PDB file of C-alpha atoms in Angstrom:
ATOM      1  CA  MET F 256     -11.494 -30.812  13.712  1.00 29.00           C
ATOM      2  CA  TYR F 257      -8.951 -30.590  10.772  1.00 29.00           C
ATOM      3  CA  GLN F 258      -7.434 -26.898  10.051  1.00 34.00           C
ATOM      4  CA  ILE F 259      -6.402 -25.751   6.837  1.00 36.00           C
ATOM      5  CA  SER F 260      -2.960 -24.150   7.403  1.00 40.00           C
ATOM      6  CA  LEU F 261      -3.061 -20.297   6.466  1.00 40.00           C
ATOM      7  CA  GLN F 262       0.172 -18.762   4.723  1.00 40.00           C
ATOM      8  CA  ARG F 263       1.874 -17.284   7.484  1.00 42.00           C
ATOM      9  CA  PHE F 264       4.357 -14.146   6.837  1.00 42.00           C
ATOM     10  CA  LYS F 265       7.258 -15.721   7.793  1.00 40.00           C
ATOM     11  CA  PRO F 266      10.144 -16.488   5.347  1.00 33.00           C
ATOM     12  CA  SER F 267      10.780 -19.867   4.450  1.00 29.00           C
ATOM     13  CA  LEU F 268      14.169 -21.773   4.292  1.00 30.00           C
ATOM     14  CA  ARG F 269      14.535 -23.334   0.913  1.00 29.00           C
ATOM     15  CA  ALA F 270      16.033 -26.477   1.801  1.00 28.00           C
ATOM     16  CA  MET F 271      13.452 -26.935   4.927  1.00 29.00           C
ATOM     17  CA  THR F 272      10.997 -26.441   2.197  1.00 29.00           C
ATOM     18  CA  ALA F 273      12.265 -28.888  -0.055  1.00 29.00           C
ATOM     19  CA  ILE F 274      12.514 -31.620   2.590  1.00 27.00           C
ATOM     20  CA  MET F 275       8.881 -31.008   3.747  1.00 31.00           C
ATOM     21  CA  LEU F 276       7.579 -31.132  -0.125  1.00 31.00           C
ATOM     22  CA  LEU F 277       9.405 -34.325  -0.317  1.00 30.00           C
ATOM     23  CA  VAL F 278       7.970 -36.156   2.943  1.00 33.00           C
ATOM     24  CA  VAL F 279       4.677 -34.287   2.099  1.00 36.00           C
ATOM     25  CA  GLY F 280       4.838 -35.916  -1.376  1.00 35.00           C
ATOM     26  CA  ALA F 281       5.666 -39.579   0.097  1.00 34.00           C
ATOM     27  CA  THR F 282       3.017 -39.844   2.562  1.00 37.00           C
ATOM     28  CA  HIS F 283       0.668 -38.201  -0.408  1.00 40.00           C
ATOM     29  CA  LEU F 284       1.458 -41.252  -2.641  1.00 37.00           C
ATOM     30  CA  SER F 285       1.406 -43.407  -0.120  1.00 42.00           C
ATOM     31  CA  GLY F 286      -2.166 -42.096   1.433  1.00 53.00           C
ATOM     32  CA  CYS F 287      -4.035 -41.466  -1.979  1.00 61.00           C
ATOM     33  CA  ASP F 288      -5.672 -45.031  -2.160  1.00 68.00           C
ATOM     34  CA  GLN F 289      -6.663 -44.643   1.661  1.00 80.00           C
ATOM     35  CA  SER F 290      -7.997 -41.046   1.470  1.00 85.00           C
ATOM     36  CA  ALA F 291      -9.800 -42.162  -1.584  1.00 87.00           C
ATOM     37  CA  LYS F 292     -11.483 -44.902   0.532  1.00 89.00           C
ATOM     38  CA  GLN F 293     -12.209 -42.720   3.183  1.00 92.00           C
ATOM     39  CA  ILE F 294     -14.047 -40.105   1.161  1.00 93.00           C
ATOM     40  CA  LYS F 295     -15.903 -42.901  -0.524  1.00 93.00           C
ATOM     41  CA  ASP F 296     -16.924 -44.426   3.283  1.00 93.00           C
ATOM     42  CA  LEU F 297     -17.950 -40.753   4.266  1.00 93.00           C
ATOM     43  CA  GLN F 298     -20.093 -40.580   1.043  1.00 94.00           C
ATOM     44  CA  GLN F 299     -21.692 -43.504   2.228  1.00 94.00           C
ATOM     45  CA  GLU F 300     -22.259 -42.095   5.393  1.00 94.00           C
ATOM     46  CA  VAL F 301     -24.184 -38.744   4.293  1.00 94.00           C
ATOM     47  CA  TRP F 302     -26.293 -41.091   1.752  1.00 96.00           C
ATOM     48  CA  GLN F 303     -27.682 -42.960   5.102  1.00 95.00           C
ATOM     49  CA  ASN F 304     -27.574 -40.049   7.210  1.00 94.00           C
ATOM     50  CA  PRO F 305     -28.712 -36.995   4.861  1.00 93.00           C
ATOM     51  CA  ASP F 306     -30.024 -35.094   7.390  1.00 96.00           C
ATOM     52  CA  SER F 307     -26.590 -35.207   9.602  1.00 96.00           C
ATOM     53  CA  PRO F 308     -24.443 -32.231   9.468  1.00 96.00           C
ATOM     54  CA  GLU F 309     -21.342 -34.092  11.292  1.00 96.00           C
ATOM     55  CA  ALA F 310     -21.336 -36.389   8.546  1.00 95.00           C
ATOM     56  CA  TYR F 311     -21.129 -33.542   6.146  1.00 96.00           C
ATOM     57  CA  ILE F 312     -18.560 -31.804   8.113  1.00 96.00           C
ATOM     58  CA  LYS F 313     -16.508 -35.145   8.212  1.00 94.00           C
ATOM     59  CA  LEU F 314     -16.873 -35.360   4.443  1.00 95.00           C
ATOM     60  CA  GLY F 315     -16.389 -31.879   3.906  1.00 95.00           C
ATOM     61  CA  THR F 316     -12.840 -32.087   6.214  1.00 94.00           C
ATOM     62  CA  ALA F 317     -11.954 -35.204   4.068  1.00 94.00           C
ATOM     63  CA  HIS F 318     -12.115 -33.458   0.866  1.00 94.00           C
ATOM     64  CA  ALA F 319     -10.541 -30.187   2.162  1.00 93.00           C
ATOM     65  CA  ARG F 320      -7.512 -32.667   3.185  1.00 90.00           C
ATOM     66  CA  GLN F 321      -7.046 -33.979  -0.471  1.00 91.00           C
ATOM     67  CA  GLU F 322      -7.918 -30.081  -1.517  1.00 92.00           C
ATOM     68  CA  GLN F 323     -10.751 -30.921  -3.219  1.00 94.00           C
ATOM     69  CA  TYR F 324     -11.921 -27.548  -2.496  1.00 96.00           C
ATOM     70  CA  ASP F 325     -15.091 -27.318  -4.533  1.00 97.00           C
ATOM     71  CA  ALA F 326     -16.600 -30.520  -3.271  1.00 96.00           C
ATOM     72  CA  ALA F 327     -15.592 -29.686   0.758  1.00 96.00           C
ATOM     73  CA  ILE F 328     -17.383 -26.102   0.185  1.00 97.00           C
ATOM     74  CA  ASP F 329     -20.468 -28.382  -1.020  1.00 97.00           C
ATOM     75  CA  ALA F 330     -20.398 -30.295   2.037  1.00 97.00           C
ATOM     76  CA  TYR F 331     -19.653 -27.532   4.343  1.00 97.00           C
ATOM     77  CA  GLU F 332     -22.464 -25.473   3.340  1.00 97.00           C
ATOM     78  CA  LYS F 333     -24.858 -28.656   3.192  1.00 97.00           C
ATOM     79  CA  ALA F 334     -23.770 -28.914   6.747  1.00 97.00           C
ATOM     80  CA  LEU F 335     -24.334 -25.050   7.191  1.00 97.00           C
ATOM     81  CA  SER F 336     -28.001 -25.471   5.541  1.00 97.00           C
ATOM     82  CA  LEU F 337     -28.818 -28.581   7.995  1.00 97.00           C
ATOM     83  CA  ASP F 338     -27.245 -26.747  11.300  1.00 97.00           C
ATOM     84  CA  PRO F 339     -26.974 -23.030  11.075  1.00 97.00           C
ATOM     85  CA  ASP F 340     -24.893 -23.429  14.402  1.00 96.00           C
ATOM     86  CA  SER F 341     -22.255 -25.475  12.678  1.00 96.00           C
ATOM     87  CA  GLY F 342     -20.800 -22.381  11.448  1.00 96.00           C
ATOM     88  CA  GLU F 343     -18.743 -22.564  14.794  1.00 95.00           C
ATOM     89  CA  ARG F 344     -16.936 -25.279  13.210  1.00 95.00           C
ATOM     90  CA  VAL F 345     -17.266 -24.654   9.389  1.00 96.00           C
ATOM     91  CA  PHE F 346     -16.752 -21.092   8.560  1.00 97.00           C
ATOM     92  CA  PRO F 347     -12.986 -20.861   9.774  1.00 95.00           C
ATOM     93  CA  VAL F 348     -12.409 -23.878   7.245  1.00 95.00           C
ATOM     94  CA  LEU F 349     -14.475 -21.829   4.410  1.00 97.00           C
ATOM     95  CA  GLY F 350     -12.128 -18.780   5.286  1.00 96.00           C
ATOM     96  CA  ALA F 351      -8.825 -20.920   4.938  1.00 95.00           C
ATOM     97  CA  ILE F 352     -10.268 -22.574   1.520  1.00 96.00           C
ATOM     98  CA  ALA F 353     -10.984 -18.560   0.091  1.00 96.00           C
ATOM     99  CA  PHE F 354      -7.481 -17.743   1.269  1.00 95.00           C
ATOM    100  CA  ASN F 355      -5.925 -20.475  -0.242  1.00 93.00           C
ATOM    101  CA  ARG F 356      -7.763 -19.630  -3.618  1.00 94.00           C
ATOM    102  CA  GLU F 357      -6.832 -15.930  -3.113  1.00 95.00           C
ATOM    103  CA  GLU F 358     -10.584 -15.193  -2.685  1.00 96.00           C
ATOM    104  CA  TYR F 359      -9.438 -12.297   0.186  1.00 96.00           C
ATOM    105  CA  GLU F 360     -13.094 -10.550   0.403  1.00 97.00           C
ATOM    106  CA  LYS F 361     -14.630 -13.966   0.640  1.00 97.00           C
ATOM    107  CA  ALA F 362     -12.292 -15.296   3.148  1.00 97.00           C
ATOM    108  CA  LEU F 363     -13.036 -11.856   5.339  1.00 97.00           C
ATOM    109  CA  ASP F 364     -16.338 -12.653   5.405  1.00 97.00           C
ATOM    110  CA  TYR F 365     -16.199 -16.129   6.373  1.00 97.00           C
ATOM    111  CA  PHE F 366     -13.457 -15.139   9.521  1.00 97.00           C
ATOM    112  CA  HIS F 367     -16.207 -12.207  10.544  1.00 96.00           C
ATOM    113  CA  LYS F 368     -18.906 -14.842  10.621  1.00 97.00           C
ATOM    114  CA  SER F 369     -16.832 -16.939  12.700  1.00 96.00           C
ATOM    115  CA  LEU F 370     -16.087 -14.489  15.154  1.00 96.00           C
ATOM    116  CA  ALA F 371     -19.554 -14.322  15.641  1.00 95.00           C
ATOM    117  CA  PHE F 372     -19.691 -17.483  17.578  1.00 95.00           C
ATOM    118  CA  SER F 373     -16.316 -16.756  19.319  1.00 94.00           C
ATOM    119  CA  PRO F 374     -15.338 -13.276  19.548  1.00 96.00           C
ATOM    120  CA  GLU F 375     -12.266 -13.357  21.533  1.00 96.00           C
ATOM    121  CA  ASP F 376     -10.913 -16.078  18.826  1.00 95.00           C
ATOM    122  CA  SER F 377      -7.034 -14.911  18.169  1.00 96.00           C
ATOM    123  CA  LEU F 378      -6.707 -17.300  15.372  1.00 96.00           C
ATOM    124  CA  ARG F 379      -9.282 -15.671  13.250  1.00 96.00           C
ATOM    125  CA  PHE F 380      -7.850 -12.281  14.217  1.00 97.00           C
ATOM    126  CA  TYR F 381      -4.677 -13.476  13.149  1.00 97.00           C
ATOM    127  CA  ASP F 382      -6.126 -15.312   9.819  1.00 96.00           C
ATOM    128  CA  MET F 383      -7.746 -11.754   9.198  1.00 97.00           C
ATOM    129  CA  GLY F 384      -4.711 -10.036   9.706  1.00 97.00           C
ATOM    130  CA  ASN F 385      -3.201 -12.086   7.037  1.00 97.00           C
ATOM    131  CA  VAL F 386      -6.080 -11.481   4.785  1.00 97.00           C
ATOM    132  CA  TYR F 387      -5.546  -7.732   5.490  1.00 97.00           C
ATOM    133  CA  LEU F 388      -1.587  -7.888   4.893  1.00 96.00           C
ATOM    134  CA  LYS F 389      -2.621  -9.318   1.511  1.00 96.00           C
ATOM    135  CA  LEU F 390      -5.059  -6.829   0.251  1.00 97.00           C
ATOM    136  CA  GLU F 391      -1.970  -4.276   1.513  1.00 96.00           C
ATOM    137  CA  GLN F 392      -4.245  -2.686   4.025  1.00 97.00           C
ATOM    138  CA  ASN F 393      -1.901  -1.956   6.756  1.00 97.00           C
ATOM    139  CA  GLU F 394      -4.078  -0.234   9.158  1.00 98.00           C
ATOM    140  CA  ASN F 395      -6.437  -2.965   9.279  1.00 98.00           C
ATOM    141  CA  ALA F 396      -3.991  -5.327   9.602  1.00 98.00           C
ATOM    142  CA  ILE F 397      -2.344  -3.849  12.675  1.00 98.00           C
ATOM    143  CA  GLU F 398      -5.812  -3.810  13.772  1.00 98.00           C
ATOM    144  CA  ALA F 399      -6.771  -7.672  13.670  1.00 98.00           C
ATOM    145  CA  TYR F 400      -2.962  -8.405  14.948  1.00 97.00           C
ATOM    146  CA  ARG F 401      -3.450  -5.980  17.971  1.00 98.00           C
ATOM    147  CA  LYS F 402      -6.822  -8.414  18.417  1.00 97.00           C
ATOM    148  CA  ALA F 403      -4.931 -11.411  18.315  1.00 97.00           C
ATOM    149  CA  ILE F 404      -2.300 -10.469  20.743  1.00 97.00           C
ATOM    150  CA  GLU F 405      -4.935  -9.082  23.111  1.00 97.00           C
ATOM    151  CA  PHE F 406      -6.421 -12.682  23.538  1.00 96.00           C
ATOM    152  CA  SER F 407      -3.436 -14.454  23.347  1.00 95.00           C
ATOM    153  CA  VAL F 408      -0.829 -12.289  24.813  1.00 93.00           C
ATOM    154  CA  SER F 409       2.266 -15.121  23.817  1.00 93.00           C
ATOM    155  CA  PHE F 410       1.344 -15.547  20.007  1.00 95.00           C
ATOM    156  CA  GLU F 411       4.599 -14.921  18.463  1.00 95.00           C
ATOM    157  CA  GLU F 412       3.407 -15.191  14.880  1.00 96.00           C
ATOM    158  CA  ALA F 413       0.954 -12.293  15.504  1.00 96.00           C
ATOM    159  CA  TYR F 414       3.780 -10.397  16.674  1.00 97.00           C
ATOM    160  CA  TYR F 415       6.080 -11.153  13.791  1.00 97.00           C
ATOM    161  CA  ASN F 416       3.444 -10.194  11.605  1.00 97.00           C
ATOM    162  CA  LEU F 417       2.212  -7.402  13.179  1.00 97.00           C
ATOM    163  CA  ALA F 418       6.049  -5.962  13.325  1.00 97.00           C
ATOM    164  CA  ILE F 419       5.441  -6.654   9.520  1.00 97.00           C
ATOM    165  CA  SER F 420       2.382  -4.530   8.894  1.00 97.00           C
ATOM    166  CA  TYR F 421       4.065  -1.653  10.784  1.00 97.00           C
ATOM    167  CA  ILE F 422       7.461  -2.006   8.430  1.00 97.00           C
ATOM    168  CA  ARG F 423       4.823  -1.466   5.540  1.00 96.00           C
ATOM    169  CA  ASN F 424       2.987   1.258   6.942  1.00 96.00           C
ATOM    170  CA  GLY F 425       6.224   3.322   7.446  1.00 96.00           C
ATOM    171  CA  GLN F 426       6.021   2.889  11.848  1.00 97.00           C
ATOM    172  CA  LYS F 427       9.798   1.562  12.311  1.00 96.00           C
ATOM    173  CA  LYS F 428       9.915   2.366  15.797  1.00 97.00           C
ATOM    174  CA  GLU F 429       6.866   0.097  16.703  1.00 97.00           C
ATOM    175  CA  ALA F 430       8.432  -2.878  14.447  1.00 97.00           C
ATOM    176  CA  GLU F 431      12.271  -2.528  16.465  1.00 96.00           C
ATOM    177  CA  LYS F 432      10.016  -3.095  19.552  1.00 96.00           C
ATOM    178  CA  ILE F 433       8.627  -6.208  18.655  1.00 97.00           C
ATOM    179  CA  TYR F 434      11.988  -7.092  17.202  1.00 96.00           C
ATOM    180  CA  SER F 435      13.590  -6.640  21.020  1.00 95.00           C
ATOM    181  CA  TRP F 436      10.679  -8.349  22.447  1.00 95.00           C
ATOM    182  CA  LEU F 437      10.996 -11.451  20.047  1.00 95.00           C
ATOM    183  CA  GLN F 438      14.838 -11.847  20.439  1.00 93.00           C
ATOM    184  CA  GLU F 439      14.308 -13.494  23.779  1.00 92.00           C
ATOM    185  CA  ARG F 440      11.612 -15.401  22.754  1.00 93.00           C
ATOM    186  CA  ASN F 441      11.900 -16.675  19.384  1.00 92.00           C
ATOM    187  CA  ASN F 442      15.392 -16.633  17.267  1.00 91.00           C
ATOM    188  CA  TYR F 443      14.056 -17.760  13.961  1.00 94.00           C
ATOM    189  CA  LEU F 444      11.402 -15.056  13.877  1.00 95.00           C
ATOM    190  CA  SER F 445      13.744 -12.316  15.199  1.00 94.00           C
ATOM    191  CA  VAL F 446      16.306 -13.005  12.837  1.00 94.00           C
ATOM    192  CA  SER F 447      14.019 -13.031   9.806  1.00 94.00           C
ATOM    193  CA  LEU F 448      12.438  -9.648  11.305  1.00 96.00           C
ATOM    194  CA  GLU F 449      16.067  -8.158  11.130  1.00 94.00           C
ATOM    195  CA  GLY F 450      16.419  -8.818   7.961  1.00 93.00           C
ATOM    196  CA  HIS F 451      12.873  -6.930   7.059  1.00 94.00           C
ATOM    197  CA  LEU F 452      14.163  -3.999   9.519  1.00 94.00           C
ATOM    198  CA  ASN F 453      17.228  -3.916   7.690  1.00 90.00           C
ATOM    199  CA  PRO F 454      16.974  -5.049   3.913  1.00 86.00           C
ATOM    200  CA  ASP F 455      19.866  -3.388   2.808  1.00 78.00           C
ATOM    201  CA  LYS F 456      22.474  -5.627   5.269  1.00 68.00           C
TER     202      LYS F 456
END
């Protein structure tokens, strides 16, 4: 299932970002007509199968891909009303939409609801950590990232964000331990983290 990517608390390389935007832009322009047709086809499917939560989920996903978030939310909420168990698939995406809209409390609520279906989902704990980091609730962020790592021990981005949370919480030694761990596993993240540990260099 399509998932909206949440903001990661990693540095961005401007040149890389510019290239990615050009690629995405070109793809978006060439795919606009196709996406519009896909949404129209999925709307037809919903009209023909008004009691199908799956049809609404597919429609919501197509709208979300186009960042048509209001329409996506409507479709996902309809799927939930038809089948509450569809929350396992719908709540993470609704949380991501809320995060992208900077509606952080709402995002947390959706991620919590998602965990009711998958209590050991490391990605949901990671998402929650990202929300807490945005809200500057460092202790909660630390707890969420630790949970993400507990259920996925090689989750490098979670380690990185945990280190950022430690730095913001005044626990530099804990962040330095993660820096040493990352040096052997992910040069890009370790170099970035070094910049946060030594901002004056």
